[in-house]
């Protein structure tokens, strides 16, 4: 949080940018970073962690995402004057489902083998689908899997720019070049 603005200022000075739009992945998405960007009047496009939003915003996302046509997008205003753009893609849905099934296959094998220890359990990856019943009884929570499936195909972007949703997404898709 304390290095973002000085780094942006150095880049501006070095390359002569006046008001660049900051494009970054979700790793930059902290409350402090957003506050600093807004305070210093930077525009930004940042990948969003939509499952980490407030319950109210998550409810709005899933309600609006019921249409789920390939290429569908919409936005939700956030309290900090930024907007959250949500897109849906059939390709991303297939990828999300594939990745979950791949992770669950490994997790189910570990549960079945009995080699899943308390030390190896955390809330990262596909362990989030586990439900601890007691100190020795571990099972996969099928309800959590169903809840996770609701998000398949959805991708979010947080921005305070005035450019169109289509342009926000287009710019974000160039992130790999920006990072390079």
Tab-separated table of C-alpha atoms in Angstrom:
chain	number	residue	atom	x	y	z
A	1	UNK	CA	0.000	0.000	0.000
A	2	UNK	CA	2.790	2.476	0.763
A	3	UNK	CA	4.824	1.834	-2.420
A	4	UNK	CA	2.138	2.120	-5.093
A	5	UNK	CA	1.884	5.910	-5.468
A	6	UNK	CA	5.670	6.552	-5.335
A	7	UNK	CA	6.169	3.846	-7.982
A	8	UNK	CA	3.505	5.401	-10.215
A	9	UNK	CA	5.118	8.831	-9.787
A	10	UNK	CA	8.521	7.408	-10.819
A	11	UNK	CA	6.991	5.799	-13.921
A	12	UNK	CA	5.230	9.060	-14.803
A	13	UNK	CA	8.444	11.021	-14.467
A	14	UNK	CA	10.566	8.490	-16.371
A	15	UNK	CA	8.175	8.087	-19.329
A	16	UNK	CA	6.485	11.481	-19.305
A	17	UNK	CA	2.969	10.225	-18.593
A	18	UNK	CA	0.598	12.881	-17.344
A	19	UNK	CA	-2.382	10.866	-16.121
A	20	UNK	CA	-1.956	7.154	-16.804
A	21	UNK	CA	-4.754	4.700	-16.181
A	22	UNK	CA	-3.436	2.078	-13.777
A	23	UNK	CA	-4.206	-1.452	-15.021
A	24	UNK	CA	-3.447	-4.245	-12.570
A	25	UNK	CA	-4.541	-7.682	-11.461
A	26	UNK	CA	-6.445	-8.398	-8.264
A	27	UNK	CA	-3.228	-8.567	-6.206
A	28	UNK	CA	-3.303	-4.747	-6.194
A	29	UNK	CA	-6.920	-4.696	-5.001
A	30	UNK	CA	-6.658	-3.640	-1.383
A	31	UNK	CA	-8.805	-1.040	0.310
A	32	UNK	CA	-5.729	1.081	1.020
A	33	UNK	CA	-4.490	0.945	-2.589
A	34	UNK	CA	-7.908	1.953	-3.922
A	35	UNK	CA	-8.145	4.795	-1.393
A	36	UNK	CA	-4.662	6.023	-2.377
A	37	UNK	CA	-5.421	5.856	-6.100
A	38	UNK	CA	-8.660	7.812	-5.643
A	39	UNK	CA	-7.032	10.339	-3.294
A	40	UNK	CA	-4.215	10.991	-5.785
A	41	UNK	CA	-6.760	11.218	-8.649
A	42	UNK	CA	-5.513	8.206	-10.585
A	43	UNK	CA	-7.889	6.305	-12.795
A	44	UNK	CA	-7.658	2.540	-12.565
A	45	UNK	CA	-8.817	-0.793	-13.947
A	46	UNK	CA	-8.169	-3.631	-11.531
A	47	UNK	CA	-9.199	-7.275	-11.645
A	48	UNK	CA	-11.839	-7.862	-8.974
A	49	UNK	CA	-12.250	-10.669	-6.486
A	50	UNK	CA	-16.020	-10.798	-6.870
A	51	UNK	CA	-16.514	-13.627	-4.376
A	52	UNK	CA	-14.898	-11.418	-1.702
A	53	UNK	CA	-17.384	-8.574	-2.144
A	54	UNK	CA	-19.980	-7.719	0.500
A	55	UNK	CA	-23.021	-9.971	0.743
A	56	UNK	CA	-25.148	-7.167	-0.696
A	57	UNK	CA	-22.948	-6.785	-3.783
A	58	UNK	CA	-22.604	-10.561	-4.252
A	59	UNK	CA	-26.391	-10.843	-4.176
A	60	UNK	CA	-26.676	-8.123	-6.844
A	61	UNK	CA	-24.059	-9.828	-9.010
A	62	UNK	CA	-25.765	-13.215	-8.945
A	63	UNK	CA	-29.193	-11.649	-9.470
A	64	UNK	CA	-28.039	-9.668	-12.524
A	65	UNK	CA	-25.957	-12.588	-13.837
A	66	UNK	CA	-28.992	-14.827	-14.328
A	67	UNK	CA	-29.044	-13.982	-18.068
A	68	UNK	CA	-25.608	-15.565	-18.565
A	69	UNK	CA	-25.241	-15.232	-22.311
A	70	UNK	CA	-21.739	-15.444	-23.707
A	71	UNK	CA	-20.289	-11.924	-23.778
A	72	UNK	CA	-22.911	-10.546	-21.357
A	73	UNK	CA	-21.719	-7.732	-19.076
A	74	UNK	CA	-23.175	-5.310	-16.559
A	75	UNK	CA	-21.936	-3.035	-13.816
A	76	UNK	CA	-22.726	-2.261	-10.197
A	77	UNK	CA	-21.859	1.034	-8.479
A	78	UNK	CA	-19.674	0.604	-5.431
A	79	UNK	CA	-19.857	2.870	-2.370
A	80	UNK	CA	-16.332	4.265	-3.008
A	81	UNK	CA	-17.481	5.779	-6.342
A	82	UNK	CA	-15.872	3.001	-8.350
A	83	UNK	CA	-17.891	0.662	-10.489
A	84	UNK	CA	-17.677	-3.085	-10.588
A	85	UNK	CA	-17.983	-4.450	-14.122
A	86	UNK	CA	-18.994	-8.096	-14.404
A	87	UNK	CA	-18.655	-10.170	-17.556
A	88	UNK	CA	-19.766	-13.674	-18.393
A	89	UNK	CA	-18.033	-16.046	-20.801
A	90	UNK	CA	-18.930	-19.632	-21.746
A	91	UNK	CA	-15.213	-20.336	-22.199
A	92	UNK	CA	-14.459	-19.062	-18.694
A	93	UNK	CA	-17.349	-21.132	-17.311
A	94	UNK	CA	-15.844	-24.296	-18.808
A	95	UNK	CA	-12.403	-23.344	-17.444
A	96	UNK	CA	-13.788	-22.628	-13.945
A	97	UNK	CA	-15.681	-25.946	-13.886
A	98	UNK	CA	-12.663	-27.867	-15.203
A	99	UNK	CA	-10.304	-26.347	-12.626
A	100	UNK	CA	-12.731	-27.042	-9.767
A	101	UNK	CA	-13.220	-30.663	-10.840
A	102	UNK	CA	-9.468	-31.156	-11.229
A	103	UNK	CA	-8.873	-29.789	-7.718
A	104	UNK	CA	-11.770	-31.752	-6.232
A	105	UNK	CA	-10.467	-34.989	-7.770
A	106	UNK	CA	-7.170	-34.533	-5.917
A	107	UNK	CA	-8.970	-33.485	-2.740
A	108	UNK	CA	-11.332	-36.488	-2.844
A	109	UNK	CA	-8.342	-38.809	-3.287
A	110	UNK	CA	-6.615	-37.252	-0.257
A	111	UNK	CA	-9.767	-37.553	1.860
A	112	UNK	CA	-10.323	-41.170	0.785
A	113	UNK	CA	-6.703	-42.156	1.463
A	114	UNK	CA	-6.806	-40.725	4.974
A	115	UNK	CA	-3.619	-38.770	4.251
A	116	UNK	CA	-5.281	-35.437	4.814
A	117	UNK	CA	-3.873	-34.138	8.081
A	118	UNK	CA	-4.934	-31.214	10.212
A	119	UNK	CA	-1.681	-29.436	9.305
A	120	UNK	CA	-2.380	-29.708	5.577
A	121	UNK	CA	-5.872	-28.250	5.847
A	122	UNK	CA	-6.309	-24.570	5.159
A	123	UNK	CA	-8.806	-22.477	3.255
A	124	UNK	CA	-6.711	-22.230	0.098
A	125	UNK	CA	-7.475	-23.861	-3.183
A	126	UNK	CA	-10.091	-26.576	-3.088
A	127	UNK	CA	-9.822	-27.211	0.642
A	128	UNK	CA	-12.510	-24.527	0.951
A	129	UNK	CA	-14.982	-27.268	0.025
A	130	UNK	CA	-14.122	-29.270	3.139
A	131	UNK	CA	-16.349	-29.300	6.174
A	132	UNK	CA	-14.663	-30.377	9.417
A	133	UNK	CA	-17.089	-32.578	11.362
A	134	UNK	CA	-14.763	-33.470	14.221
A	135	UNK	CA	-11.075	-33.821	14.879
A	136	UNK	CA	-10.906	-37.011	12.773
A	137	UNK	CA	-13.912	-36.938	10.459
A	138	UNK	CA	-13.354	-34.957	7.240
A	139	UNK	CA	-15.792	-34.760	4.357
A	140	UNK	CA	-16.297	-32.616	1.295
A	141	UNK	CA	-19.106	-30.083	1.636
A	142	UNK	CA	-21.188	-30.552	-1.520
A	143	UNK	CA	-23.236	-27.422	-0.731
A	144	UNK	CA	-20.091	-25.276	-0.935
A	145	UNK	CA	-19.364	-26.786	-4.344
A	146	UNK	CA	-22.876	-25.872	-5.548
A	147	UNK	CA	-22.428	-22.327	-4.232
A	148	UNK	CA	-19.095	-22.018	-6.030
A	149	UNK	CA	-20.635	-23.202	-9.311
A	150	UNK	CA	-22.892	-20.124	-9.321
A	151	UNK	CA	-19.811	-18.020	-10.056
A	152	UNK	CA	-18.595	-20.059	-13.042
A	153	UNK	CA	-17.950	-17.878	-16.056
A	154	UNK	CA	-18.078	-14.587	-14.157
A	155	UNK	CA	-15.143	-12.163	-14.086
A	156	UNK	CA	-15.032	-8.774	-12.421
A	157	UNK	CA	-13.165	-5.517	-12.929
A	158	UNK	CA	-13.137	-2.521	-10.598
A	159	UNK	CA	-12.716	0.861	-12.255
A	160	UNK	CA	-13.240	4.552	-11.639
A	161	UNK	CA	-12.711	5.476	-15.309
A	162	UNK	CA	-15.390	6.969	-17.511
A	163	UNK	CA	-14.535	4.726	-20.431
A	164	UNK	CA	-17.055	2.129	-21.606
A	165	UNK	CA	-17.239	-1.318	-20.044
A	166	UNK	CA	-16.114	-2.763	-23.382
A	167	UNK	CA	-12.970	-0.567	-23.346
A	168	UNK	CA	-12.264	-1.435	-19.678
A	169	UNK	CA	-12.323	-5.135	-20.509
A	170	UNK	CA	-10.271	-4.615	-23.663
A	171	UNK	CA	-7.610	-2.701	-21.709
A	172	UNK	CA	-7.526	-5.315	-18.943
A	173	UNK	CA	-6.971	-8.062	-21.504
A	174	UNK	CA	-3.661	-6.353	-22.361
A	175	UNK	CA	-2.479	-6.814	-18.764
A	176	UNK	CA	0.109	-9.421	-19.715
A	177	UNK	CA	1.761	-6.870	-22.017
A	178	UNK	CA	1.566	-4.174	-19.345
A	179	UNK	CA	3.196	-6.473	-16.790
A	180	UNK	CA	5.882	-7.495	-19.270
